Amino acid sequence: MNRVLLNNIDHADLRVLAGHGVAYGDAINQTLLLPTEFEAAQREYPILIRKDAAGAYQAVALLGLDRDENLFLDETGWNARYIPAVQRRGPFSIALQRDELGAEPRPMIHVDLDHPRVSRDAGERLFLPAGGAAPYLQSVNRTLSLIHEGLEVAGPMFAAFDELGLIEPIDIEIKLDDQTSYDVPDVFTLAPDRLAAVAGTDLERLHQSGLLRAAWAMIASMGNIEDLIARKTRKRAASSGLA
């Protein structure tokens, strides 16, 4: 990794390949989701809860059933109406850094020059000839802001859900036929009956903070497991020559 602060002088001719594919790290069966994108993501993906290496809760979109399987990825790219922000950001990230005046650190865009999407002769331009941000870079900035804001919300959100006893483990068992079945281990969801029973100041707190909508979006997203099964079934049929 070769991560540097992005600027319109050193990187005036930098371009980024904006498509999606295995070569760009998109062959994954789940990816991180932030609360700021639940409403859009819940229309496409099952949103599950896992624990990270430190034991903290995080939300993930379930993309496939086998290892390194993204059922939304095909030869044309990522086949979905919404692509999770951490997959859209490509070689870019946000890091806190002081500016030349030494003021308080603020979020600034960095780019990994060794990332497979980075190019000097193909792809989307980052800067206009006069040095301003090109439309693609403006889109990247919005995506990074979504991630930055979502990371700030995620911890307090899961703390609130945990305090109210809404998080519960779930067993996901998917049977495709007599010989093929899948278990999705070590995942959690929100209990809809417990959420519906929240009342009084707790309910008002969830509503005022926007966490109530996030919670119901996570619960509604579980219906997408059926679509995931359908995608897997179509893929198996195609690979066996039945489609």
CSV table of C-alpha atoms in Angstrom, one decimal, residues 70-229:
chain,number,residue,atom,x,y,z
A,70,ASN,CA,-20.4,-12.2,-4.8
A,71,LEU,CA,-23.7,-13.2,-6.4
A,72,PHE,CA,-24.2,-9.6,-7.5
A,73,LEU,CA,-21.0,-9.6,-9.6
A,74,ASP,CA,-20.9,-10.8,-13.2
A,75,GLU,CA,-19.0,-10.2,-16.4
A,76,THR,CA,-20.7,-6.8,-16.8
A,77,GLY,CA,-19.8,-5.6,-13.3
A,78,TRP,CA,-21.8,-5.2,-10.0
A,79,ASN,CA,-25.4,-6.0,-10.9
A,80,ALA,CA,-27.4,-4.1,-8.2
A,81,ARG,CA,-29.2,-0.8,-7.8
A,82,TYR,CA,-27.0,0.1,-4.9
A,83,ILE,CA,-23.3,-0.7,-4.3
A,84,PRO,CA,-22.0,-0.5,-0.7
A,85,ALA,CA,-19.9,2.5,0.0
A,86,VAL,CA,-16.8,0.7,1.1
A,87,GLN,CA,-16.7,-1.1,-2.3
A,88,ARG,CA,-17.4,2.1,-4.2
A,89,ARG,CA,-14.6,4.1,-2.6
A,90,GLY,CA,-11.8,2.2,-4.6
A,91,PRO,CA,-8.3,3.4,-3.7
A,92,PHE,CA,-9.5,6.4,-1.6
A,93,SER,CA,-9.8,6.8,2.1
A,94,ILE,CA,-10.2,9.6,4.7
A,95,ALA,CA,-7.6,10.4,7.3
A,96,LEU,CA,-7.4,13.2,9.8
A,97,GLN,CA,-4.6,15.6,8.9
A,98,ARG,CA,-3.6,19.1,9.8
A,99,ASP,CA,-3.5,21.6,7.0
A,100,GLU,CA,-0.6,24.0,6.3
A,101,LEU,CA,-1.8,26.5,8.9
A,102,GLY,CA,-1.6,23.8,11.7
A,103,ALA,CA,-5.3,24.1,12.6
A,104,GLU,CA,-7.3,21.3,14.1
A,105,PRO,CA,-7.0,18.0,12.2
A,106,ARG,CA,-9.7,17.6,9.6
A,107,PRO,CA,-10.7,14.8,7.3
A,108,MET,CA,-8.7,14.8,4.0
A,109,ILE,CA,-8.8,12.4,1.1
A,110,HIS,CA,-5.9,10.0,0.6
A,111,VAL,CA,-5.2,7.7,-2.4
A,112,ASP,CA,-3.4,4.4,-2.5
A,113,LEU,CA,-1.2,4.7,-5.6
A,114,ASP,CA,-0.6,1.0,-5.6
A,115,HIS,CA,-4.3,0.1,-5.9
A,116,PRO,CA,-5.2,-1.8,-9.0
A,117,ARG,CA,-7.8,0.8,-10.0
A,118,VAL,CA,-5.2,3.6,-10.2
A,119,SER,CA,-3.9,4.5,-13.7
A,120,ARG,CA,-2.2,7.3,-15.5
A,121,ASP,CA,-3.7,6.6,-19.0
A,122,ALA,CA,-7.2,5.1,-18.6
A,123,GLY,CA,-10.2,5.6,-16.5
A,124,GLU,CA,-12.0,8.5,-14.8
A,125,ARG,CA,-10.1,11.7,-14.4
A,126,LEU,CA,-9.8,13.1,-10.9
A,127,PHE,CA,-9.0,16.7,-11.7
A,128,LEU,CA,-10.1,19.2,-14.4
A,129,PRO,CA,-7.5,20.9,-16.5
A,130,ALA,CA,-7.8,24.0,-14.3
A,131,GLY,CA,-7.2,21.9,-11.2
A,132,GLY,CA,-10.8,21.7,-9.8
A,133,ALA,CA,-12.3,18.3,-8.8
A,134,ALA,CA,-13.8,16.4,-11.7
A,135,PRO,CA,-17.3,14.9,-11.4
A,136,TYR,CA,-15.9,11.5,-10.5
A,137,LEU,CA,-13.8,12.9,-7.6
A,138,GLN,CA,-16.9,14.8,-6.4
A,139,SER,CA,-18.7,11.5,-6.3
A,140,VAL,CA,-15.8,9.9,-4.4
A,141,ASN,CA,-16.0,12.7,-1.9
A,142,ARG,CA,-19.7,12.1,-1.3
A,143,THR,CA,-19.0,8.4,-0.8
A,144,LEU,CA,-16.2,9.0,1.7
A,145,SER,CA,-18.4,11.5,3.6
A,146,LEU,CA,-21.0,8.8,3.8
A,147,ILE,CA,-18.5,6.3,5.2
A,148,HIS,CA,-17.0,8.9,7.6
A,149,GLU,CA,-20.4,9.9,9.0
A,150,GLY,CA,-21.5,6.2,9.2
A,151,LEU,CA,-18.4,5.2,11.2
A,152,GLU,CA,-19.2,7.9,13.7
A,153,VAL,CA,-22.8,6.7,14.1
A,154,ALA,CA,-22.2,2.9,14.1
A,155,GLY,CA,-20.7,2.6,17.6
A,156,PRO,CA,-23.4,4.6,19.4
A,157,MET,CA,-26.1,2.9,17.3
A,158,PHE,CA,-25.1,-0.6,18.3
A,159,ALA,CA,-24.6,0.5,21.9
A,160,ALA,CA,-28.2,1.8,22.0
A,161,PHE,CA,-29.6,-1.4,20.4
A,162,ASP,CA,-27.6,-3.6,22.8
A,163,GLU,CA,-28.8,-1.5,25.8
A,164,LEU,CA,-32.4,-2.1,24.8
A,165,GLY,CA,-31.8,-5.8,24.3
A,166,LEU,CA,-32.6,-5.7,20.6
A,167,ILE,CA,-29.6,-7.7,19.3
A,168,GLU,CA,-30.1,-11.4,19.1
A,169,PRO,CA,-28.2,-14.3,17.5
A,170,ILE,CA,-29.8,-15.8,14.4
A,171,ASP,CA,-29.3,-19.2,12.7
A,172,ILE,CA,-29.4,-18.9,8.9
A,173,GLU,CA,-29.8,-22.3,7.3
A,174,ILE,CA,-30.2,-22.3,3.5
A,175,LYS,CA,-31.1,-25.6,1.7
A,176,LEU,CA,-30.8,-25.5,-2.1
A,177,ASP,CA,-31.4,-29.3,-2.6
A,178,ASP,CA,-30.9,-32.6,-0.9
A,179,GLN,CA,-27.1,-32.4,-1.3
A,180,THR,CA,-26.4,-28.7,-0.9
A,181,SER,CA,-27.1,-26.6,2.2
A,182,TYR,CA,-25.4,-23.6,3.8
A,183,ASP,CA,-25.1,-22.2,7.3
A,184,VAL,CA,-24.2,-18.6,7.9
A,185,PRO,CA,-22.4,-18.7,11.3
A,186,ASP,CA,-21.8,-16.2,14.0
A,187,VAL,CA,-24.4,-13.6,12.9
A,188,PHE,CA,-26.9,-11.5,14.7
A,189,THR,CA,-30.0,-9.6,13.8
A,190,LEU,CA,-32.5,-7.3,15.6
A,191,ALA,CA,-35.6,-8.8,17.2
A,192,PRO,CA,-38.7,-7.3,15.6
A,193,ASP,CA,-41.0,-8.1,18.5
A,194,ARG,CA,-38.6,-6.4,21.0
A,195,LEU,CA,-38.3,-3.4,18.7
A,196,ALA,CA,-42.1,-3.1,18.4
A,197,ALA,CA,-42.3,-3.3,22.2
A,198,VAL,CA,-40.0,-0.3,22.8
A,199,ALA,CA,-42.0,2.6,24.2
A,200,GLY,CA,-41.8,5.9,26.1
A,201,THR,CA,-38.5,7.8,26.3
A,202,ASP,CA,-36.6,4.9,24.7
A,203,LEU,CA,-38.8,5.0,21.6
A,204,GLU,CA,-38.5,8.7,21.4
A,205,ARG,CA,-34.7,8.5,21.7
A,206,LEU,CA,-34.6,6.0,18.8
A,207,HIS,CA,-36.9,8.1,16.7
A,208,GLN,CA,-35.2,11.4,17.3
A,209,SER,CA,-31.7,10.0,16.6
A,210,GLY,CA,-32.9,8.3,13.4
A,211,LEU,CA,-32.0,4.9,14.8
A,212,LEU,CA,-35.6,3.6,14.6
A,213,ARG,CA,-35.6,3.9,10.8
A,214,ALA,CA,-32.2,2.2,10.7
A,215,ALA,CA,-33.4,-0.7,12.9
A,216,TRP,CA,-36.5,-1.3,10.8
A,217,ALA,CA,-34.4,-1.1,7.6
A,218,MET,CA,-32.2,-3.9,9.0
A,219,ILE,CA,-35.2,-6.0,9.8
A,220,ALA,CA,-36.8,-5.5,6.5
A,221,SER,CA,-33.6,-6.4,4.7
A,222,MET,CA,-33.9,-10.0,5.8
A,223,GLY,CA,-36.4,-10.6,3.1
A,224,ASN,CA,-33.6,-10.3,0.6
A,225,ILE,CA,-32.3,-13.7,1.6
A,226,GLU,CA,-34.9,-15.2,-0.7
A,227,ASP,CA,-33.4,-13.1,-3.6
A,228,LEU,CA,-29.9,-14.3,-2.7
A,229,ILE,CA,-31.1,-17.9,-2.8
